Amino acid sequence: MSDAADPPREGADRHAGRAGDPTAPDHPRPIGPPTADGRGPRDARPALAARHLHPVAAVLAALDNVRDAVVSVVVLLVIGSQSGRLGTMAAWLAVGGAALAVSVGYARWRAETYAVVDATIRHRHGLISRDETVVPLARVHSIDTAQGPLQRLFGVYELHVQTAGGGARGEIVLRAVDPGETARLRTAAGLAAEARTDDLPRWRLTTRDLLVVGVTAPQVGILLPLVGGAVALADSVLGESGAREALIERAPTEAGGLALLAAAALALIWLVAFAGALVAFAGFAVVRDGDHLRIERGFLQRRATSVPLARVQAVSVAEGLLRRPFGLCSVRLETAGYGREAGAARTLFPLLRTAELDSRLGDLVPGLAAATTTSATPSRAAAPDRAPAGSPGAPAGAAAPPSADGDWQRPPGRALRRYLLPRTLAGLAAGALAAAIWPVAWPLAPVLALAGAAVGLAAFRAAGWRLAGGRLAARHGALNRRTVLVSAGRLQDHSLGQTPFQRRARLATFSITVASGTSAAVAHLDAAPAQALFDRLRPTPGR
Amino acid sequence: MDDRHPEPDQRLPAQARTLFALQATAGAAPLVLLALGARMALDSAGAPGWTGVAVLALAALAAVAMVAVEPRLRWRNWRYALREEEIDLRRGVLVVTRTLIPTIRVQHVDTQRTWLSDRLGLRAVVVHTAGGSHRIPALRPDTATAIRDRIAELARRPDDV
């Protein structure tokens, strides 16, 4: 244990874990070019000598131990209660457990160091398996911060060393580093200090909008019609009970209970979604600082994330069921590294008026917005003459004629039944199944069939694409309408598919994939324009 | 098709049919076994004799379609082309899908071999992009190696992912 406790010294240290290389006692040579300040990759002088985290890290580790031990302590107490000496046992467990947690926490803190050496960031940690993670500075694109309640109490930050490959969690996580050390690590890593000027393009979520985010959280939008349907069914059953009381004598109480249960479930869902939105997005602010977006958010845990604009491959605009009627949407970043992250980590705008979308994008992701103009005019100046991409004001007519750049291309009218039929039949089948199990539920069949048709109609009205100035917008979805905006030159792939039915009707389904792995498919387009789009998106030599 | 919009023209080797058929057999065999079991169950339950036979016949028909027809059609429809700027794939039996992958987007390329594909002298080439992966399921080893190396060479141009 004393070995682990010694801060490792350059050149005389031992490697363990995944970065260890038994054949090379020296630090492995990092891959990649020298860093911006001219330090060569073989410069052995440590830019930042190995150091421990802030002592709060020991407290955090001890608390982790306590949390991990809770289950076994409860089990022991249950066993202890059989023997009738519960009090003594609880006291011993508390004292012994606390001592153990504190000493292990302290040992873990002693074993954990980080350093900047040889154009790499090195992180050593672990008591039993002593791991070392080595990340070349050339691969580090930012050092993000997060602050939980305890960290905030002591004024320290949790640091996440972010690389292109990693997710929001970071390749290296340092759980407690004070602000001075944070600045020193950033400097040693060759990352510019954060600008604190006020003239940077920025966007902030107002408190009022935060409440709207909570009220219209997407989970609510999805579950609301389900719960509503259940309540409506219960009501209709309730209404009929008089006419058929012999058959469903007990139905009123069952149905009343069902309605109550549904209402309770709805309230609970709403409350959870509301609380989740508040915790995730309180104090949400995004700033464009040079070639990075800096996003700050969170209530209990404050996070500051930095995303290089070069990695923003696309954005997707979601207009949820509860937001679209009010002209509201939310916008998510589609980046290569964050593809598998939870929604909150990828959010650019938790709530935005759809009409403002283009000017806000022009401020913060100019690369994507500039692509909408054919000329090289600054995106800001050109913003007003573009129709909002995810705008509900897109032509609602069935078949827009194939025309010049910039118009929404929508499925032709003859595609409508292909949107309606499968969903209507699915609703009918589900209703029939329910009626077969519980005959009283027969009204469900027409209700669900109608609901299916409504969803199909919504999907038909949403579907479409637009190619303007090298930016492709592809829109799909029904209740939750989603528009993917991407520079045409940055597609990962694009496809055109046809079922035998579509072939006969000269229709085709067009789909794209962007770097986050997100894909968008626009179904039942007129085959000829779809083929023309497919061909226009082919990479041209020299792009 | 005009020169500006070339269609994929390379086909998979004939052995690919065998590979697809053998792979389909793995799926069809449980189906037939299940049908045999169902027939025995029907018989012992005292159902009319023809129901068991019908179940078995249906399963046999499905198995023939899976093993004899589908692999042949799949092989017949598969086309690919490798051009400097793009990888062009077209495949599908009922749903025919054409996909273009810009070579500049390729992150890495694998060739894959299994015990079965080795016996048939086949390799698969898998092309990975930041958005997902695409697979050419059966190629002769020398073609596969050549395609893999060529894609890797084309993908070396700088990208901004």
XYZ file of C-alpha atoms in Angstrom, chain A residues 252-487:
236
model
C -68.337 0.582 -12.610
C -66.077 0.081 -9.622
C -63.357 -1.437 -11.772
C -63.612 1.358 -14.290
C -63.693 4.049 -11.623
C -60.639 2.534 -10.011
C -58.959 2.380 -13.386
C -59.621 6.038 -14.061
C -58.298 6.996 -10.650
C -55.234 4.861 -11.202
C -54.649 6.411 -14.616
C -54.967 9.914 -13.209
C -52.523 9.052 -10.425
C -50.086 7.542 -12.927
C -50.343 10.638 -15.089
C -49.691 12.938 -12.151
C -46.692 10.848 -11.109
C -45.244 10.765 -14.625
C -45.710 14.479 -14.931
C -44.086 15.148 -11.595
C -41.076 12.939 -12.373
C -40.634 14.470 -15.824
C -41.003 17.950 -14.398
C -38.448 17.339 -11.662
C -36.102 15.664 -14.148
C -36.265 18.618 -16.516
C -35.617 21.078 -13.687
C -32.638 19.110 -12.371
C -31.114 18.681 -15.825
C -31.719 22.099 -17.325
C -31.812 24.636 -14.477
C -29.451 27.484 -15.290
C -28.935 26.226 -18.827
C -26.703 28.549 -20.821
C -24.703 28.083 -23.985
C -21.878 30.301 -25.209
C -19.894 30.137 -28.421
C -16.293 30.743 -27.415
C -14.071 30.631 -30.476
C -14.338 27.187 -31.997
C -16.057 25.652 -28.956
C -19.552 25.672 -27.578
C -19.603 25.916 -23.810
C -22.762 24.567 -22.251
C -23.585 25.000 -18.576
C -26.524 23.346 -16.928
C -27.818 21.501 -13.902
C -29.381 22.183 -10.540
C -27.922 19.763 -7.986
C -24.901 19.039 -10.123
C -23.650 21.995 -12.136
C -21.967 20.907 -15.342
C -19.891 22.889 -17.795
C -19.298 21.017 -21.030
C -17.232 22.137 -23.943
C -18.001 20.853 -27.425
C -15.766 21.700 -30.403
C -17.875 23.162 -33.192
C -15.930 21.082 -35.686
C -17.497 18.009 -34.112
C -21.064 19.237 -34.433
C -22.052 17.289 -37.507
C -25.732 18.035 -37.427
C -28.498 19.192 -35.172
C -31.871 17.613 -34.732
C -34.930 19.661 -33.954
C -37.677 17.932 -32.003
C -41.203 19.346 -31.966
C -43.005 17.320 -29.360
C -46.731 16.793 -29.133
C -47.084 19.365 -26.365
C -44.651 21.841 -27.875
C -45.529 22.016 -31.556
C -48.954 23.645 -31.053
C -47.191 26.510 -29.251
C -44.479 26.900 -31.890
C -41.850 25.482 -29.559
C -39.107 22.956 -30.154
C -35.955 21.592 -28.587
C -32.639 21.168 -30.363
C -30.035 18.471 -29.876
C -26.435 18.410 -31.054
C -25.442 15.468 -33.201
C -21.737 14.943 -32.585
C -19.529 11.983 -33.270
C -18.490 11.282 -29.679
C -21.687 11.957 -27.786
C -23.950 9.794 -29.930
C -24.726 7.302 -27.206
C -25.198 9.807 -24.429
C -28.390 10.642 -22.627
C -30.468 13.437 -24.105
C -29.488 16.110 -21.602
C -25.772 15.831 -22.418
C -26.456 16.574 -26.076
C -28.970 19.372 -25.722
C -28.264 22.669 -27.459
C -31.580 24.369 -26.725
C -33.943 22.713 -24.206
C -36.714 24.996 -25.420
C -36.776 27.429 -28.308
C -39.421 29.253 -30.284
C -39.255 27.508 -33.647
C -39.356 30.872 -35.423
C -36.094 31.828 -33.712
C -34.349 28.639 -34.687
C -32.376 29.946 -37.625
C -31.056 33.088 -35.998
C -30.074 31.187 -32.834
C -28.335 28.519 -34.898
C -26.628 31.298 -36.847
C -25.267 32.661 -33.561
C -24.073 29.409 -32.085
C -23.507 26.866 -34.868
C -22.664 29.161 -37.792
C -21.284 26.292 -39.848
C -24.677 24.680 -40.090
C -26.611 27.890 -40.492
C -24.236 29.321 -43.092
C -24.810 26.239 -45.168
C -28.370 27.352 -45.734
C -27.299 30.332 -47.817
C -25.922 29.763 -51.272
C -23.514 32.669 -51.096
C -20.797 33.163 -48.516
C -22.656 35.966 -46.764
C -22.367 35.988 -42.992
C -25.012 33.794 -41.480
C -26.361 36.542 -39.240
C -27.160 38.889 -42.113
C -28.761 36.156 -44.158
C -30.786 34.680 -41.346
C -34.066 36.548 -41.792
C -34.740 35.507 -45.391
C -34.638 31.855 -44.585
C -37.790 30.105 -43.550
C -37.333 28.336 -40.213
C -36.280 24.807 -40.953
C -38.500 23.009 -38.504
C -41.274 25.474 -38.980
C -44.829 24.254 -38.739
C -45.603 26.796 -41.432
C -44.111 24.572 -44.118
C -46.534 24.005 -46.958
C -49.236 21.692 -45.755
C -50.450 20.825 -49.251
C -50.062 17.209 -50.209
C -47.738 17.268 -53.186
C -45.407 20.182 -53.561
C -44.142 20.130 -57.130
C -40.462 19.353 -57.472
C -38.888 22.746 -57.804
C -35.864 24.887 -57.122
C -33.644 24.868 -54.089
C -35.111 25.535 -50.766
C -38.664 24.270 -50.984
C -39.891 21.468 -48.810
C -40.351 18.329 -50.875
C -43.162 16.234 -49.520
C -44.619 12.822 -50.270
C -47.212 12.943 -53.080
C -50.916 12.647 -52.303
C -51.029 9.075 -53.528
C -48.681 8.176 -50.660
C -51.260 9.235 -48.064
C -52.971 5.858 -47.804
C -49.592 4.227 -47.225
C -49.192 6.420 -44.161
C -52.767 5.860 -42.982
C -53.433 2.203 -43.646
C -50.726 0.379 -41.632
C -51.291 2.503 -38.531
C -55.075 2.284 -38.775
C -54.892 -1.497 -39.119
C -52.457 -1.722 -36.230
C -54.849 0.271 -34.057
C -57.765 -1.867 -35.158
C -55.849 -5.086 -34.451
C -54.813 -3.898 -30.990
C -58.417 -2.932 -30.248
C -59.721 -6.264 -31.556
C -57.235 -8.123 -29.383
C -58.336 -6.163 -26.327
C -61.998 -6.848 -27.187
C -61.261 -10.567 -27.559
C -59.785 -10.629 -24.055
C -62.284 -8.297 -22.438
C -65.467 -8.022 -24.571
C -66.599 -4.837 -22.798
C -63.602 -3.084 -24.323
C -64.984 -3.321 -27.862
C -65.208 0.493 -28.257
C -61.437 0.414 -28.078
C -61.229 -1.052 -31.606
C -62.719 1.922 -33.508
C -61.087 4.400 -31.111
C -57.645 2.905 -31.637
C -58.200 2.618 -35.404
C -59.106 6.318 -35.492
C -56.095 7.140 -33.354
C -53.925 5.141 -35.751
C -55.315 7.059 -38.703
C -54.672 10.358 -36.921
C -51.071 9.340 -36.228
C -50.687 8.310 -39.866
C -52.019 11.658 -41.046
C -49.609 13.468 -38.710
C -46.725 11.370 -40.057
C -47.760 12.185 -43.621
C -47.894 15.886 -42.884
C -44.520 15.841 -41.147
C -42.584 13.893 -43.773
C -40.393 15.813 -46.152
C -36.943 17.075 -47.028
C -35.345 20.273 -48.143
C -31.979 20.871 -49.738
C -30.938 24.503 -49.652
C -27.472 25.911 -50.045
C -25.807 22.621 -49.257
C -27.792 22.032 -46.078
C -30.135 19.100 -46.025
C -33.137 18.980 -43.743
C -34.973 15.685 -43.379
C -38.147 15.570 -41.344
C -40.174 12.661 -40.097
C -42.183 11.516 -37.115
C -45.811 11.788 -36.155
C -46.586 12.843 -32.611
C -43.006 13.884 -32.080
C -41.834 15.615 -35.235
C -38.083 15.499 -35.774
C -35.999 17.447 -38.267
C -32.352 16.576 -38.833
C -30.284 19.454 -40.227
C -26.944 18.541 -41.712
C -24.488 19.939 -44.212
